């Protein structure tokens, strides 16, 4: 921590700050600048937090120096992590595409989608069985029936399956059925859920919250890892901004920033990140070009009658063209797809 | 729903849109403007959602007309709701102040705070027993011990008590101890928790998420009410914006907007909404002047050594002055405090 | 400046950073922490900027310590500035209200408004003669004719007048007519205009840009003052956020923050800050309660047929009630109105 | 315009709305829905604006139907525009790269940069002669001397040159020297400057403001075109959001959205859009993959000692590698570079 003293601070105030730093278990170290005195507090920062020193008279600001994470950081593990989803490896040489409908609606719907996305090259099938909807009156998902439909689709197609968890009490049930679990944007800082999922060993797709900074996003992953589950894939899916011509603003800057800070794989959701099927292909290409390790995309056999997220879903035929486009960019990035 | 056709749409496209509207159970009604044809879809909108019509060729936009809520709205209940927290009535003539530390840290700390805030005029004691912290390595709360300390403070002071729930499995336990339950900003769209809390009859303080629009905030309250619990108080606590000289941007516009749209009481949190004790008093005054029904404020006997949120906490002596300031504004607003 | 070295930096990298600091005219001063080495660069920071040191190998971050302003800051002038607009003093004991239509539309319109707002207690008449409109096809203002109408209204009512400048070439012309000049939100960082206005001695109302941080806002005022014009009043008028139920998000936090950082007066615009006449009164009250020195409000005799900003304009009769409400809050704040 | 009546409106209120619509020159057309009555106002919308109808009793909302632009839109000109910068064509089959330092600092600096970026494949040289700096004490540019240095660099290398205009009075001077003029983010809604530049026939690079919506951005271009200058290239350069790990949030969604709405070319600035040279290459790739027609990139021979924007500048050697990367993506997009 660096404590910046106000311009007109008194000697007594500086002494008091130094005394408090010592009392809290750190060693104070002063730099007398031309316009400011700054005090460095030397010590292990997992002791008492020092932020509250800004309450002391004569203190102008308290500036943290260390990054707050441990396990997610490149410092502790410089080489990239590869997350193994029952044989599908995310974060390695291959670009992995996860595809499927927003909601599981029927056995036919999910089977038809599964066959199509597999034929086009997707490796993991997505489909919501428990749906976090803005309105309590909107379709809330088929729940365990949905899981069974997904299971059947896996059996038939060999695709791995992923579904979103919205309540920690569903964890055991969901883990019985799926290969990977998704934590949605609205639960990105549901710390209770993060800890519970951290106690399993199932691979986790953690979506960035719509107002979650990159630092907070990494701390959310740290929650999961701190409980022992290191199988975490990060997903950028758009943030809330003033721009309203798209549903969210896809923050692709986050891809190289995350790649620099963490060893965890990073994938991108161009469906939620734009909210409009017409923009999914260009933004999917952009995501891979920015360095993403994979994509998650909404595909529905009949978007016009989808129970949810119709406007941003690709039809299977369009998804096939989408995959061809992705493949071209992947090749340039020297990655398989 | 209003469907706006593209300028150059064909007759066949228009027919197809009209046909689809009919097939989905609505009656189409066209207006032929100078530059655009718009189609109104007449019918009860709880049928199939029409948003996906924007996928149809020739359609430029689909514009919803109805507000998505029912129970929270002024349309269904024009007069203001008063929420009764074991005798403390929020939303009526009185401005209610909730005060206390961010975290319950010890029996002495919470008792000392309780006595002080009661003496200054607070009616409800806040104190976190289960803490949603950004870092998994930060203090996570005293949990059931914290609840017991709160209970003791209630017993001694007669204050009502409120604490935050972070995991739905703690619900029964927490309900045993407290008079009101808080759903924090990060759980504002944790729909599973909202539903569970909606199944109790305990008064709920629902905080706005940091990226939650006012519409979504009302839909979160609708989740609770849709389960039968009508005891909901809304709390504006700051949103995420680009401005970084305060922790959040307190959106006081939300107060008159919410007052217009909903009958539920609205309170404001100037502590989190600014992140700095120096701004709590002016923003508390501003909140009451904007029409808020109450305030929730962080008070700590020794902010410098608080386990969390020290920089934004008032000391008891400062809280007493704060309350005098609030009282003056309340009087102008013709409200008791 | 504080330079934070990466965890694994080499001695050679540290030496190179220290050497560069010296070469740029500063003295390096190291603190060896447990996990990081930080280097303070001691010297007058108006020398070469050091931010680019973050380009050097082994450097993790460069953190500025000093605030970038001089003349606007409380450090150089602790007591509040009072700006004298031909006898109307902004920043003193009195709350000053500026009122009038968005656009000057006719002699009758501006006279009728002037009489009404004066009768209700406004001290300065606003009215746009040169209009910055989002669309080139929208009404662009009456220009010099508008200035003449304003002048006439001043003559008849004794109100001081203010109008917005949108082009620096109009400066001499406008200065002939008005008592105070407004720089609008979209020109808050039009540095060329700021400098030009800084070379006059006319009082300036500087509106915050819709994406301007408080620091940048103060630097915009610094531009004007650096040219010798110290007559600057700051105006918070709402920032751009994700919330769309109001036109902008009025950032009232900015009032106490600005009051702490600068000696300049701060006023608030609840008309643009909400975009809806129904919210102008509560947010006007809130602004005064937050500590604002005045308000600027849109008033139009017939908002339904206003050339611009009708929906956020008060009718004269409503403005009169508005002023009664403001007076009550002003009294509590121990300020005249 | 669509006027939505409140649920409980009276017949008299509806009649009054219809009467007002007629008086303003439109024809009212009602749709009686199950829960709402909506009134369409049929007529040419360049008559009196109808937005203020929301002031009328019984009116819930007024919803515009038409897009506000004319000349920039695909409706009026479906095929893409190609802007010719003295032989360099932007918007056609070729990806055009504009490169150079933030500020022109000396003849040597700009010549060295020009030679390097030309060798690597850039077609246009950028360099600021008039600098819009946040601080009045920061380097403000070499002005006419800077223009002469640029001119010399053009002469020697054959590159076209572009510089930013910050004051409309410099327009004639700048036009004498450069091939293309840049309007910076802070002047995106400086309507006076837009109109003035619209009266020339010089190609214009218009940067999006940091809080400018895509609709407003298009209206800014419409300002220029409405004056007769159709040579406009749009530039996405990052918007202001809550995320602070990058200088701005590069909104690549804007690329496909703009491509859908307008025929004007769209380029991207990954230097300002990230603020960090390490992210310039991935985001440059992403921009091309999203469909951009070109890039503008900061290159400096010695970023560590640049007068401005050092941290986001590439050295010539890194720019050369950057261009190789861009070329690979361009090829996939079937575009020359």
mmCIF file of C-alpha atoms in Angstrom, chain B residues 208-215 239-257 260-261 273-274 276 278-279 281-283 285-291 325 328-329 332-334, chain C residues 208-215 239-257 260-261 273-274 276 278-279 281-283 285-291 325 328-329 332-334:
data_model
loop_
_atom_site.group_PDB
_atom_site.id
_atom_site.type_symbol
_atom_site.label_atom_id
_atom_site.label_comp_id
_atom_site.label_asym_id
_atom_site.label_seq_id
_atom_site.Cartn_x
_atom_site.Cartn_y
_atom_site.Cartn_z
ATOM 1 C CA UNK B 208 -30.798 -2.485 -6.926
ATOM 2 C CA UNK B 209 -28.026 -4.276 -8.791
ATOM 3 C CA UNK B 210 -25.158 -2.136 -9.959
ATOM 4 C CA UNK B 211 -26.102 -2.655 -13.601
ATOM 5 C CA UNK B 212 -29.815 -3.240 -13.143
ATOM 6 C CA UNK B 213 -32.128 -0.917 -15.029
ATOM 7 C CA UNK B 214 -35.131 0.450 -13.194
ATOM 8 C CA UNK B 215 -37.345 -1.857 -15.264
ATOM 9 C CA UNK B 239 -24.896 2.109 -10.187
ATOM 10 C CA UNK B 240 -21.733 1.413 -12.141
ATOM 11 C CA UNK B 241 -20.645 4.218 -14.423
ATOM 12 C CA UNK B 242 -17.365 5.573 -15.797
ATOM 13 C CA UNK B 243 -16.998 8.035 -12.908
ATOM 14 C CA UNK B 244 -14.305 6.856 -10.505
ATOM 15 C CA UNK B 245 -14.092 9.603 -7.905
ATOM 16 C CA UNK B 246 -16.877 7.856 -6.001
ATOM 17 C CA UNK B 247 -17.301 4.113 -5.493
ATOM 18 C CA UNK B 248 -20.624 4.101 -7.385
ATOM 19 C CA UNK B 249 -22.859 6.767 -8.942
ATOM 20 C CA UNK B 250 -25.883 7.211 -6.701
ATOM 21 C CA UNK B 251 -28.834 7.426 -9.106
ATOM 22 C CA UNK B 252 -31.253 9.673 -7.240
ATOM 23 C CA UNK B 253 -33.284 10.102 -10.434
ATOM 24 C CA UNK B 254 -34.422 6.583 -9.600
ATOM 25 C CA UNK B 255 -36.335 7.860 -6.574
ATOM 26 C CA UNK B 256 -38.977 9.941 -8.409
ATOM 27 C CA UNK B 257 -39.044 7.458 -11.299
ATOM 28 C CA UNK B 260 -44.166 7.170 -10.238
ATOM 29 C CA UNK B 261 -44.080 3.569 -11.409
ATOM 30 C CA UNK B 273 -23.715 5.000 -3.181
ATOM 31 C CA UNK B 274 -20.664 7.184 -2.542
ATOM 32 C CA UNK B 276 -16.843 7.870 1.319
ATOM 33 C CA UNK B 278 -17.605 12.613 3.801
ATOM 34 C CA UNK B 279 -20.336 12.441 1.163
ATOM 35 C CA UNK B 281 -24.526 13.466 4.847
ATOM 36 C CA UNK B 282 -25.078 15.608 1.724
ATOM 37 C CA UNK B 283 -26.317 12.618 -0.250
ATOM 38 C CA UNK B 285 -30.147 14.933 2.610
ATOM 39 C CA UNK B 286 -30.477 14.818 -1.176
ATOM 40 C CA UNK B 287 -32.177 11.426 -1.038
ATOM 41 C CA UNK B 288 -34.855 12.637 1.368
ATOM 42 C CA UNK B 289 -35.326 15.790 -0.686
ATOM 43 C CA UNK B 290 -35.794 13.610 -3.779
ATOM 44 C CA UNK B 291 -38.632 11.832 -2.011
ATOM 45 C CA UNK B 325 -29.371 17.138 9.281
ATOM 46 C CA UNK B 328 -34.343 19.200 9.039
ATOM 47 C CA UNK B 329 -34.926 18.008 5.496
ATOM 48 C CA UNK B 332 -39.524 20.366 4.983
ATOM 49 C CA UNK B 333 -40.838 17.276 3.239
ATOM 50 C CA UNK B 334 -43.553 17.140 5.915
ATOM 51 C CA UNK C 208 -20.005 18.829 -17.535
ATOM 52 C CA UNK C 209 -19.750 16.641 -20.605
ATOM 53 C CA UNK C 210 -21.915 13.547 -20.630
ATOM 54 C CA UNK C 211 -18.847 11.281 -20.415
ATOM 55 C CA UNK C 212 -16.506 13.673 -18.659
ATOM 56 C CA UNK C 213 -15.041 12.465 -15.387
ATOM 57 C CA UNK C 214 -14.932 14.910 -12.512
ATOM 58 C CA UNK C 215 -11.160 15.161 -12.977
ATOM 59 C CA UNK C 239 -23.997 11.727 -17.384
ATOM 60 C CA UNK C 240 -24.468 8.873 -19.833
ATOM 61 C CA UNK C 241 -25.155 5.532 -18.228
ATOM 62 C CA UNK C 242 -27.036 2.347 -19.107
ATOM 63 C CA UNK C 243 -30.225 3.595 -17.419
ATOM 64 C CA UNK C 244 -32.802 4.622 -20.000
ATOM 65 C CA UNK C 245 -35.844 5.606 -17.976
ATOM 66 C CA UNK C 246 -34.393 9.096 -17.717
ATOM 67 C CA UNK C 247 -32.601 11.058 -20.440
ATOM 68 C CA UNK C 248 -29.361 11.164 -18.425
ATOM 69 C CA UNK C 249 -28.306 10.069 -14.934
ATOM 70 C CA UNK C 250 -27.967 13.175 -12.781
ATOM 71 C CA UNK C 251 -24.764 12.613 -10.804
ATOM 72 C CA UNK C 252 -25.454 14.469 -7.573
ATOM 73 C CA UNK C 253 -22.451 12.767 -5.971
ATOM 74 C CA UNK C 254 -20.517 15.245 -8.095
ATOM 75 C CA UNK C 255 -21.768 18.130 -5.955
ATOM 76 C CA UNK C 256 -20.011 17.214 -2.684
ATOM 77 C CA UNK C 257 -17.016 15.816 -4.583
ATOM 78 C CA UNK C 260 -14.294 19.261 -1.728
ATOM 79 C CA UNK C 261 -11.867 19.568 -4.638
ATOM 80 C CA UNK C 273 -30.392 15.717 -15.903
ATOM 81 C CA UNK C 274 -33.754 13.951 -15.995
ATOM 82 C CA UNK C 276 -38.836 14.926 -17.810
ATOM 83 C CA UNK C 278 -42.184 15.575 -13.594
ATOM 84 C CA UNK C 279 -38.772 14.857 -12.056
ATOM 85 C CA UNK C 281 -38.848 19.485 -8.753
ATOM 86 C CA UNK C 282 -37.661 16.495 -6.676
ATOM 87 C CA UNK C 283 -34.226 16.593 -8.294
ATOM 88 C CA UNK C 285 -34.673 19.903 -4.174
ATOM 89 C CA UNK C 286 -32.117 17.096 -4.019
ATOM 90 C CA UNK C 287 -29.483 19.251 -5.703
ATOM 91 C CA UNK C 288 -29.825 22.033 -3.143
ATOM 92 C CA UNK C 289 -29.837 19.502 -0.328
ATOM 93 C CA UNK C 290 -26.605 18.040 -1.743
ATOM 94 C CA UNK C 291 -25.017 21.459 -1.461
ATOM 95 C CA UNK C 325 -40.255 24.078 -2.948
ATOM 96 C CA UNK C 328 -37.981 25.548 1.675
ATOM 97 C CA UNK C 329 -34.878 23.451 1.129
ATOM 98 C CA UNK C 332 -32.826 24.439 5.779
ATOM 99 C CA UNK C 333 -29.433 24.788 4.142
ATOM 100 C CA UNK C 334 -29.274 28.288 5.647
#
